[in-house]
Coordinates of C-alpha atoms and ligand atoms in Angstrom, one line a residue:
M181 CA 54.2 23.9 19.0
S182 CA 50.4 23.6 18.9
P183 CA 48.7 25.0 15.7
S184 CA 46.9 28.3 16.0
P185 CA 43.2 27.8 16.7
L186 CA 40.9 27.3 13.7
I187 CA 38.2 29.6 15.1
H188 CA 39.6 33.1 15.6
A189 CA 38.0 36.5 15.3
D190 CA 38.4 36.7 11.5
F191 CA 37.6 33.1 10.7
M192 CA 36.3 33.0 7.1
L193 CA 36.6 36.8 6.7
G194 CA 39.0 37.4 3.8
G195 CA 39.3 41.2 3.6
R196 CA 39.0 44.5 5.4
T197 CA 35.3 45.1 4.3
A198 CA 34.2 41.6 5.2
R199 CA 35.8 42.0 8.7
R200 CA 34.2 45.4 9.3
L201 CA 30.8 44.2 8.1
F202 CA 30.9 41.1 10.3
H203 CA 32.3 42.7 13.5
D204 CA 30.5 46.1 13.3
V205 CA 27.2 45.1 11.9
A206 CA 26.3 41.3 11.7
A207 CA 27.8 39.8 14.8
A208 CA 25.6 41.5 17.4
L209 CA 22.3 41.2 15.6
P210 CA 19.7 39.0 17.5
I211 CA 19.0 35.6 15.9
I212 CA 15.6 34.9 14.4
D213 CA 15.5 31.1 13.7
Y214 CA 12.2 31.0 11.8
H215 CA 12.3 27.3 10.9
C216 CA 13.8 24.7 13.2
H217 CA 13.0 21.4 14.9
L218 CA 14.0 22.3 18.5
D219 CA 12.0 20.5 21.2
A220 CA 9.8 23.1 22.9
A221 CA 9.2 20.7 25.8
A222 CA 12.9 20.5 26.5
L223 CA 12.9 24.3 26.7
A224 CA 9.8 24.4 28.8
S225 CA 11.3 22.0 31.4
D226 CA 14.7 23.7 31.0
R227 CA 16.3 20.2 30.3
R228 CA 19.7 19.4 31.6
F229 CA 22.2 17.1 29.8
N230 CA 24.3 14.4 31.4
D231 CA 27.1 14.4 28.8
L232 CA 28.2 15.5 25.4
T233 CA 26.6 12.5 23.7
E234 CA 23.2 13.3 25.0
L235 CA 23.5 17.0 24.1
W236 CA 25.4 16.9 20.9
I237 CA 25.5 13.5 19.1
A238 CA 22.6 11.2 20.0
T239 CA 19.9 13.2 18.1
D240 CA 21.9 14.7 15.3
P241 CA 21.3 12.9 12.0
Y242 CA 24.0 15.0 10.2
K243 CA 26.6 13.4 12.4
H244 CA 25.1 10.0 12.1
R245 CA 25.1 10.2 8.3
A246 CA 28.8 11.2 8.3
M247 CA 29.7 8.4 10.6
R248 CA 27.9 5.9 8.3
I249 CA 29.8 7.2 5.3
L250 CA 33.0 6.4 7.2
G251 CA 31.8 2.8 7.8
I252 CA 31.4 3.2 11.5
R253 CA 29.2 0.4 13.0
E254 CA 25.5 1.4 13.6
S255 CA 25.8 0.2 17.1
L256 CA 28.2 3.0 17.8
I257 CA 25.9 5.5 16.0
T258 CA 22.3 4.8 17.0
G259 CA 22.7 1.4 18.6
A260 CA 23.2 0.0 22.1
A261 CA 26.7 1.3 22.7
S262 CA 27.3 3.5 25.7
A263 CA 27.3 7.3 25.6
R264 CA 31.1 7.3 25.9
E265 CA 31.6 4.7 23.2
K266 CA 29.4 6.8 20.8
Y267 CA 31.4 10.0 21.7
D268 CA 34.6 8.1 21.0
A269 CA 33.2 7.0 17.6
W270 CA 32.3 10.6 16.8
T271 CA 35.7 11.8 18.0
A272 CA 37.5 9.3 15.7
A273 CA 35.3 10.5 12.8
V274 CA 35.9 14.3 13.1
P275 CA 39.5 14.5 11.8
R276 CA 38.3 12.5 8.8
L277 CA 35.6 15.1 7.9
V278 CA 37.8 17.8 6.4
G279 CA 35.8 19.9 3.9
N280 CA 32.5 18.8 5.3
P281 CA 30.7 21.6 7.2
L282 CA 30.5 19.3 10.2
Y283 CA 34.3 19.9 10.7
H284 CA 33.7 23.7 11.0
W285 CA 30.5 23.4 13.0
T286 CA 32.2 21.1 15.5
A287 CA 35.0 23.5 16.0
L288 CA 32.6 26.4 16.3
E289 CA 30.3 24.6 18.8
L290 CA 33.2 23.6 21.0
K291 CA 34.6 27.1 21.0
R292 CA 31.4 29.1 21.5
Y293 CA 29.8 27.0 24.1
F294 CA 32.7 25.4 26.0
G295 CA 35.6 27.8 25.2
I296 CA 37.6 24.9 23.7
D297 CA 40.2 25.7 21.0
E298 CA 41.7 22.3 20.7
P299 CA 40.6 20.2 17.7
L300 CA 38.4 17.2 18.6
C301 CA 40.3 14.0 17.8
P302 CA 41.1 10.7 19.6
E303 CA 44.1 12.4 21.4
S304 CA 41.9 15.2 22.8
A305 CA 38.9 13.1 23.5
D306 CA 39.4 12.5 27.2
R307 CA 40.2 16.1 28.0
I308 CA 37.2 17.5 26.1
W309 CA 34.8 14.9 27.6
E310 CA 35.9 15.8 31.1
H311 CA 35.9 19.6 30.6
A312 CA 32.5 19.6 28.8
G313 CA 31.0 17.2 31.3
E314 CA 32.0 19.5 34.1
R315 CA 30.5 22.5 32.4
L316 CA 27.3 20.6 31.6
R317 CA 26.7 20.2 35.3
S318 CA 26.4 23.9 35.7
A319 CA 23.2 25.9 35.3
E320 CA 24.6 27.8 32.3
F321 CA 24.2 24.6 30.2
S322 CA 20.5 24.1 30.7
A323 CA 18.4 24.1 27.5
R324 CA 17.2 27.6 28.0
S325 CA 20.6 29.0 29.0
L326 CA 22.2 27.5 25.9
L327 CA 19.7 29.3 23.6
A328 CA 19.5 32.6 25.5
R329 CA 23.3 33.0 25.6
M330 CA 23.4 33.1 21.7
N331 CA 21.3 36.3 21.6
V332 CA 18.3 34.4 20.2
A333 CA 15.2 36.6 19.8
C334 CA 12.8 34.2 18.3
V335 CA 12.6 30.4 17.5
C336 CA 9.8 28.9 15.4
T337 CA 9.5 25.2 16.2
S338 CA 7.9 22.7 13.9
D339 CA 4.7 21.0 15.1
T340 CA 2.1 18.8 13.6
I341 CA -1.5 19.7 13.8
A342 CA -2.1 17.3 16.7
D343 CA 1.0 18.3 18.8
D344 CA 0.6 19.5 22.3
L345 CA 1.3 23.3 22.4
S346 CA 1.4 23.6 26.1
P347 CA 5.2 23.9 26.2
H348 CA 4.9 27.0 24.1
A349 CA 2.4 28.4 26.5
Q350 CA 4.7 27.7 29.4
L351 CA 7.5 29.6 27.6
A352 CA 5.4 32.7 27.1
G353 CA 7.0 35.6 28.8
W354 CA 10.5 34.1 28.7
G355 CA 13.1 36.3 27.1
V356 CA 13.3 34.2 23.9
K357 CA 10.1 34.1 22.0
V358 CA 9.3 30.4 21.2
V359 CA 6.3 29.9 18.9
P360 CA 5.0 26.9 17.0
S361 CA 4.9 26.6 13.2
L362 CA 2.6 24.1 11.6
R363 CA 4.2 21.2 9.8
I364 CA 2.2 19.3 7.2
D365 CA 3.6 16.5 5.0
G366 CA 2.3 16.9 1.4
L367 CA -0.3 19.4 0.2
A368 CA -3.0 18.8 2.8
P369 CA -4.1 16.1 5.3
A370 CA -7.2 14.1 4.4
K371 CA -8.9 15.4 7.6
L372 CA -8.0 18.5 9.5
D373 CA -9.7 19.9 12.6
A374 CA -10.0 23.6 11.7
S375 CA -10.3 24.6 15.4
R376 CA -6.7 23.4 15.7
L377 CA -5.6 26.1 13.2
D378 CA -7.1 28.8 15.5
L379 CA -5.3 27.2 18.4
F380 CA -2.0 27.5 16.6
H381 CA -2.7 31.1 15.7
R382 CA -3.5 32.0 19.3
A383 CA -0.2 30.3 20.3
G384 CA 1.6 32.8 18.1
C385 CA 2.1 30.5 15.0
R386 CA 2.7 32.6 11.9
L387 CA 4.2 30.0 9.6
A388 CA 3.1 26.7 8.0
D389 CA 5.5 24.3 6.4
H390 CA 4.5 21.8 3.7
A391 CA 7.0 19.2 2.7
L392 CA 6.5 18.6 -1.1
D393 CA 9.3 16.2 -2.0
V394 CA 7.9 16.0 -5.5
V395 CA 5.6 18.9 -6.8
D396 CA 2.7 17.3 -8.6
Y397 CA -0.3 19.7 -8.7
D398 CA -3.7 19.0 -10.1
P399 CA -6.0 22.0 -9.3
A400 CA -9.1 19.8 -9.7
S401 CA -8.0 17.2 -7.1
D402 CA -9.5 16.9 -3.6
D403 CA -5.9 17.4 -2.3
A404 CA -5.6 20.8 -4.1
G405 CA -9.0 21.8 -2.8
R406 CA -8.1 21.2 0.8
F407 CA -4.7 22.9 0.2
R408 CA -6.5 26.0 -1.2
E409 CA -8.6 26.2 2.0
L410 CA -5.5 26.0 4.2
A411 CA -3.7 28.6 2.0
R412 CA -6.7 30.9 2.3
F413 CA -6.6 30.6 6.1
Y414 CA -2.8 31.4 6.0
T415 CA -3.4 34.4 3.8
Q416 CA -6.2 35.8 5.9
R417 CA -4.3 35.4 9.1
G418 CA -1.0 36.8 7.8
W419 CA 0.8 33.5 8.0
V420 CA 3.8 32.6 5.7
L421 CA 3.7 29.4 3.6
Q422 CA 6.9 27.4 3.5
L423 CA 7.4 24.8 0.8
H424 CA 10.3 22.4 1.3
L425 CA 11.0 21.0 -2.1
G426 CA 13.0 18.1 -3.6
A427 CA 14.1 15.8 -0.7
Q428 CA 14.4 12.2 -1.6
R429 CA 13.6 10.7 1.7
R430 CA 13.1 7.1 0.5
T431 CA 16.5 5.7 0.0
S432 CA 17.6 2.6 1.9
S433 CA 14.8 0.5 3.2
R434 CA 17.3 -1.2 5.5
L435 CA 18.2 2.2 7.2
R436 CA 14.6 3.2 7.3
G437 CA 13.7 0.0 9.1
L438 CA 16.6 0.5 11.5
V439 CA 16.4 4.2 12.4
G440 CA 13.0 5.4 11.3
P441 CA 11.8 7.9 8.7
A442 CA 14.3 10.7 9.4
G443 CA 17.6 9.1 10.3
G444 CA 20.0 11.1 8.1
Y445 CA 20.0 8.8 5.1
A446 CA 17.9 11.0 2.8
T447 CA 19.5 12.5 -0.3
I448 CA 18.9 15.3 -2.8
G449 CA 16.0 14.5 -5.2
S450 CA 15.3 15.5 -8.7
A451 CA 15.1 19.1 -9.8
C452 CA 11.7 20.9 -9.1
N453 CA 8.9 20.5 -11.5
I454 CA 8.6 24.2 -12.3
P455 CA 5.4 24.0 -14.4
A456 CA 3.6 22.2 -11.5
L457 CA 5.0 24.7 -8.9
C458 CA 3.8 27.6 -11.1
A459 CA 0.4 26.0 -11.4
L460 CA 0.1 25.7 -7.7
L461 CA 1.1 29.3 -7.0
D462 CA -1.1 30.6 -9.7
D463 CA -4.1 28.6 -8.5
L464 CA -3.7 30.2 -5.1
E465 CA -3.2 33.7 -6.5
Q466 CA -6.3 33.4 -8.7
V467 CA -8.4 32.9 -5.6
A468 CA -6.6 35.5 -3.6
A469 CA -5.2 32.8 -1.4
L470 CA -1.5 33.1 -2.1
P471 CA 0.2 34.0 1.3
R472 CA 3.8 35.2 1.5
T473 CA 5.7 32.1 0.5
I474 CA 9.2 30.7 1.1
L475 CA 10.6 28.2 -1.4
Y476 CA 13.3 25.9 -0.2
P477 CA 14.7 23.7 -3.0
L478 CA 17.0 21.0 -1.9
N479 CA 18.4 20.5 -5.3
P480 CA 20.8 23.4 -5.8
S481 CA 20.3 23.3 -9.6
D482 CA 16.9 24.8 -8.8
Y483 CA 18.4 28.1 -7.4
P484 CA 18.3 30.1 -10.6
A485 CA 14.8 29.1 -11.6
L486 CA 13.3 29.6 -8.2
A487 CA 15.2 32.9 -7.7
T488 CA 13.7 34.0 -10.9
L489 CA 10.2 32.8 -9.8
T490 CA 10.3 35.3 -6.9
G491 CA 9.4 37.9 -9.6
S492 CA 6.4 35.9 -10.9
F493 CA 3.9 36.3 -8.1
A494 CA 4.7 39.7 -6.7
Q495 CA 2.2 41.8 -4.8
D496 CA 1.7 45.5 -4.6
G497 CA 3.2 46.9 -1.4
V498 CA 4.9 43.6 -0.3
A499 CA 8.7 43.4 -0.6
G500 CA 9.9 39.8 -1.2
K501 CA 6.4 38.2 -1.2
I502 CA 8.0 35.1 -2.7
Q503 CA 11.3 34.2 -1.1
L504 CA 14.0 31.8 -2.2
G505 CA 14.7 30.3 1.3
P506 CA 18.3 29.9 2.5
A507 CA 20.7 27.2 1.4
W508 CA 19.1 24.2 3.3
W509 CA 20.2 20.8 4.7
Y510 CA 22.8 19.4 2.3
N511 CA 23.5 22.9 0.9
D512 CA 24.1 24.5 4.3
H513 CA 27.9 25.1 3.9
D514 CA 30.1 27.8 2.5
L515 CA 29.8 26.8 -1.1
G516 CA 26.1 26.2 -0.9
I517 CA 25.5 29.6 0.8
R518 CA 27.6 31.3 -1.9
A519 CA 25.8 29.5 -4.7
H520 CA 22.5 30.6 -3.2
L521 CA 23.6 34.2 -2.8
D522 CA 25.0 34.3 -6.4
A523 CA 21.7 33.0 -7.8
L524 CA 19.4 35.2 -5.6
S525 CA 21.4 38.4 -6.2
R526 CA 21.6 37.9 -9.9
Y527 CA 18.1 36.4 -10.7
G528 CA 16.2 38.0 -7.9
V529 CA 16.6 40.8 -5.3
L530 CA 19.0 40.0 -2.6
S531 CA 18.0 43.0 -0.4
T532 CA 14.6 41.3 0.3
F533 CA 16.2 38.1 1.6
I534 CA 15.0 36.8 5.0
G535 CA 18.4 35.2 5.8
F536 CA 19.4 32.1 7.5
T537 CA 17.5 29.5 9.6
T538 CA 19.0 26.4 11.0
D539 CA 16.3 23.8 10.3
S540 CA 18.1 21.9 13.1
R541 CA 17.1 19.7 16.1
S542 CA 20.2 20.6 18.0
L543 CA 20.4 23.6 20.5
L544 CA 24.1 24.0 19.6
S545 CA 23.2 24.7 15.9
M546 CA 22.6 28.4 16.7
V547 CA 26.3 28.9 15.9
R548 CA 25.5 28.3 12.3
H549 CA 23.9 31.8 12.2
E550 CA 27.5 33.0 12.9
Y551 CA 28.8 30.8 10.2
F552 CA 26.3 32.1 7.7
R553 CA 26.9 35.7 8.7
R554 CA 30.6 35.2 8.2
V555 CA 30.1 33.7 4.7
L556 CA 27.7 36.5 3.8
C557 CA 30.0 39.3 4.9
D558 CA 32.9 37.7 3.1
W559 CA 30.8 37.3 -0.1
I560 CA 29.8 41.0 0.1
G561 CA 33.2 42.2 1.2
A562 CA 35.0 40.4 -1.7
Q563 CA 32.8 42.3 -4.2
V564 CA 33.7 45.6 -2.6
D565 CA 37.3 44.8 -2.5
A566 CA 37.1 43.9 -6.2
G567 CA 35.5 47.3 -7.0
L568 CA 32.1 45.7 -7.9
L569 CA 30.2 47.4 -5.1
P570 CA 30.9 50.8 -3.5
D571 CA 32.4 50.9 -0.1
D572 CA 29.4 52.7 1.2
A573 CA 28.6 51.9 4.8
T574 CA 25.0 53.1 4.6
L575 CA 24.3 50.7 1.6
L576 CA 26.2 47.7 2.9
D577 CA 25.3 47.9 6.6
G578 CA 21.6 48.2 5.7
L579 CA 22.0 45.1 3.4
V580 CA 23.6 43.1 6.1
R581 CA 21.2 44.2 8.8
G582 CA 18.2 43.4 6.5
I583 CA 19.4 39.9 5.6
C584 CA 20.6 38.9 9.1
H585 CA 17.7 40.3 11.1
D586 CA 15.3 43.1 9.9
N587 CA 13.7 41.2 6.9
A588 CA 12.8 38.2 9.0
A589 CA 11.6 40.4 11.9
H590 CA 9.3 42.2 9.5
M591 CA 8.0 39.0 7.9
L592 CA 7.1 37.8 11.4
S593 CA 5.8 41.1 12.7
L594 CA 8.2 40.8 15.6
N595 CA 8.3 44.5 16.2
K596 CA 4.6 44.3 17.0
D597 CA 3.1 42.0 19.4
S598 CA 2.0 39.1 17.1
H599 CA 0.0 37.2 19.7
S600 CA -3.7 37.9 19.4
Ligands
ZN142 ZN1 12.6 21.4 8.7

């Protein structure tokens, strides 16, 4: 007898309240993916994919990392092996990933996009390759169709200041709003053409993202001066500042040489330098240049401190001005999401939370919104079932709607036309 499918209606939903919240409230809400790395050009050209490897494995550093941990040869991961050989290597890896979120994501992606219940493993590899390959030849599996079918309302891609924004312009008027967000490594570039900022704004950009692997802030430095000017622009234009904190991107020089700067071999860095982060935020607030800000710590030991910090730079009339961003990258799994919710609810104010974003390069990652919503509803439902929260639909449904959609929609002014 074959085992019952892992992904069923009540997957991860432990109790009556959790199920009601997910099925009646969370499931149907449109997705706002306010920070990701999807390729706008692939959406503009409505790219088609030849096989599962091209769609699902070739550009996914999460999978590459897991395969390396299993000792799989690099030639089968990013090297010269054929698409089918790389798929077979991934197929052999999956049964060995129990407990890793990739195990759940793989099952969810096969189920939601291809209707496949069978677990991916060497025995099912041929059947799934053929079935998926056939589906990929149909128009429903073009890049735009893959996104549109998941009820995605808005996607904010990640773009450097020099990037071509014409794909975004080509996508204007499509059912899914695809807008750029400005990506900057560090505090500020040495040179920045200010006219490009206006171009981003006209293209609908409302978020900037600075990767600060280590926060080291000297208000008197040139870097800080240029950063203040950028932050002033963001504040005046109503942009949101995102700070991605604490990634240790330099690990193996060998892998960096082999697969480039973002090949899935980074790790969690040291805890955040809280005094330096406070100095940075304070410096901006002092000159009225502190925009709404999302803090994404990669080190989960930072959750309590940064959830508390959301109360340190509040502003009259603005709910959730400083956000503790969702559990990110290595924390994006059931335990990480729960740790984040525990900290944010106890040290901050959960009802202002802007919810999940994928930070992903893969079109199929939109199922991770479902994964997050299931964990969220289970986390809330368990507290209701334990008598810690009232079973009050008005209170609970509003909380779930706010976190899964409304708060992010408000942050991005999606209910208004944000193009100017
Ligand atoms: Zn990112």
